[in-house]
Coordinates of C-alpha atoms in Angstrom, one line a residue:
Q1 CA 8.5 -10.2 -1.8
V2 CA 6.4 -8.2 0.6
H3 CA 3.2 -9.7 1.9
L4 CA 0.6 -8.1 4.1
V5 CA -2.1 -10.5 5.4
E6 CA -5.2 -9.2 7.2
V7 CA -7.2 -11.5 9.4
G8 CA -10.0 -10.9 11.9
G9 CA -13.0 -9.8 9.7
G10 CA -16.5 -11.2 10.0
L11 CA -20.1 -10.6 10.7
V12 CA -21.0 -8.7 13.9
Q13 CA -24.2 -7.0 15.2
A14 CA -24.1 -3.2 15.5
G15 CA -22.6 -2.1 18.8
G16 CA -20.2 -5.1 18.8
S17 CA -16.4 -5.3 18.4
L18 CA -13.9 -6.8 16.1
R19 CA -10.0 -6.8 16.1
L20 CA -8.3 -6.9 12.9
S21 CA -4.6 -8.0 12.5
C22 CA -2.2 -7.5 9.7
A23 CA 0.9 -9.6 9.6
A24 CA 3.8 -8.3 7.4
S25 CA 6.7 -10.2 5.9
G26 CA 9.4 -9.3 3.3
L27 CA 10.1 -5.8 4.6
T28 CA 11.7 -4.2 7.6
F29 CA 8.5 -3.7 9.4
S30 CA 9.8 -1.4 12.1
S31 CA 10.8 1.1 9.4
Y32 CA 7.3 1.4 7.9
N33 CA 4.4 3.5 8.7
M34 CA 1.2 1.4 8.6
G35 CA -2.4 2.4 7.7
W36 CA -5.8 0.8 7.5
F37 CA -8.3 1.8 4.8
H38 CA -11.7 0.4 4.0
Q39 CA -13.8 0.2 0.8
A40 CA -17.5 -0.4 0.6
P41 CA -19.3 -1.6 -2.4
G42 CA -19.6 1.2 -5.1
K43 CA -17.4 3.5 -3.1
E44 CA -13.8 4.6 -3.2
R45 CA -11.2 3.3 -0.7
E46 CA -11.2 5.5 2.3
F47 CA -8.8 6.2 5.1
V48 CA -9.5 4.7 8.6
A49 CA -6.4 4.9 10.7
A50 CA -2.6 5.1 10.5
I51 CA 0.3 4.7 12.9
T52 CA 3.9 5.8 12.6
W53 CA 6.8 3.3 12.5
S54 CA 7.5 3.7 16.2
G55 CA 3.9 3.7 17.3
G56 CA 4.5 7.1 18.7
R57 CA 1.8 8.9 16.7
T58 CA -1.6 7.7 15.4
Y59 CA -4.1 9.2 12.9
Y60 CA -7.8 8.6 12.6
A61 CA -10.6 9.4 10.3
E62 CA -13.2 11.6 11.9
A63 CA -15.9 8.8 11.5
V64 CA -13.9 6.3 13.7
Q65 CA -12.4 8.6 16.2
G66 CA -13.1 7.4 19.7
R67 CA -14.3 4.0 18.5
F68 CA -11.3 2.5 16.7
T69 CA -7.7 2.1 17.9
I70 CA -4.7 1.3 15.9
S71 CA -1.7 -0.3 17.4
R72 CA 1.4 -2.3 16.4
D73 CA 3.9 -4.9 17.7
N74 CA 7.2 -4.5 15.9
A75 CA 8.5 -7.6 17.5
K76 CA 5.8 -9.6 15.8
N77 CA 5.6 -7.6 12.6
T78 CA 2.0 -7.0 13.1
V79 CA -0.4 -4.0 13.1
F80 CA -3.9 -4.1 14.8
L81 CA -7.1 -2.3 14.4
Q82 CA -9.5 -2.7 17.4
M83 CA -12.9 -1.8 16.3
N84 CA -15.5 -1.0 19.0
S85 CA -19.1 0.2 18.8
L86 CA -19.4 -0.9 15.3
E87 CA -22.1 0.6 13.0
P88 CA -23.6 -0.7 9.8
E89 CA -21.8 2.1 8.0
D90 CA -18.6 0.5 8.9
T91 CA -19.4 -2.5 6.6
A92 CA -16.6 -2.7 4.1
V93 CA -13.5 -4.6 3.1
Y94 CA -10.6 -3.5 5.3
Y95 CA -7.1 -3.3 4.0
C96 CA -3.8 -2.7 5.6
A97 CA -1.0 -0.8 3.9
A98 CA 2.6 0.2 4.5
R99 CA 4.4 3.3 3.6
R100 CA 8.1 4.2 4.1
F101 CA 7.6 8.0 4.6
L102 CA 4.9 9.7 6.5
L103 CA 5.5 13.4 7.3
T104 CA 2.0 15.0 7.5
N105 CA -1.6 14.2 8.4
A106 CA -2.3 14.3 4.7
D107 CA 0.3 11.7 4.0
A108 CA -1.4 9.3 6.4
E109 CA -4.8 9.7 4.7
E110 CA -3.7 9.4 1.1
A111 CA -3.9 5.9 -0.3
V112 CA -1.7 6.7 -3.2
G113 CA 1.3 7.2 -1.0
Y114 CA 1.3 3.6 0.4
D115 CA 3.8 1.3 -1.0
Y116 CA 2.3 -2.1 -0.3
W117 CA -1.2 -3.4 0.3
G118 CA -2.9 -6.5 1.7
Q119 CA -5.7 -8.4 0.1
G120 CA -8.3 -7.3 2.6
T121 CA -10.7 -8.7 5.0
Q122 CA -14.5 -8.4 5.0
V123 CA -16.2 -6.7 7.9
T124 CA -20.0 -6.8 8.0
V125 CA -22.0 -5.0 10.6
S126 CA -25.7 -5.9 10.8
S127 CA -28.3 -3.6 12.2

């Protein structure tokens, strides 16, 4: 049984930083591409960032480019999202997700292509 567990969310002031972690179990982590998505109240789930199985390539939504960094540690079955210069617009529940195949930028951004999802962690940025 696959489990993805996100931690690291919380309340932070605008301009602050948070680091999210997602620990994976029940799958061969090093064979999966990983992504982060977020969902604000009343809105659809949106792509934030993704990283290939080897960590050799990363993808970012335009809104977070230059502020967020995705990384992974395959030895620890964990993917990270370092979030800097946070803005109130970043307030959302953040989810990590795993997908076996990732061939294009569009693949990285499409939630429907991800095989497994975590339960999410709340990030709230106050102004």
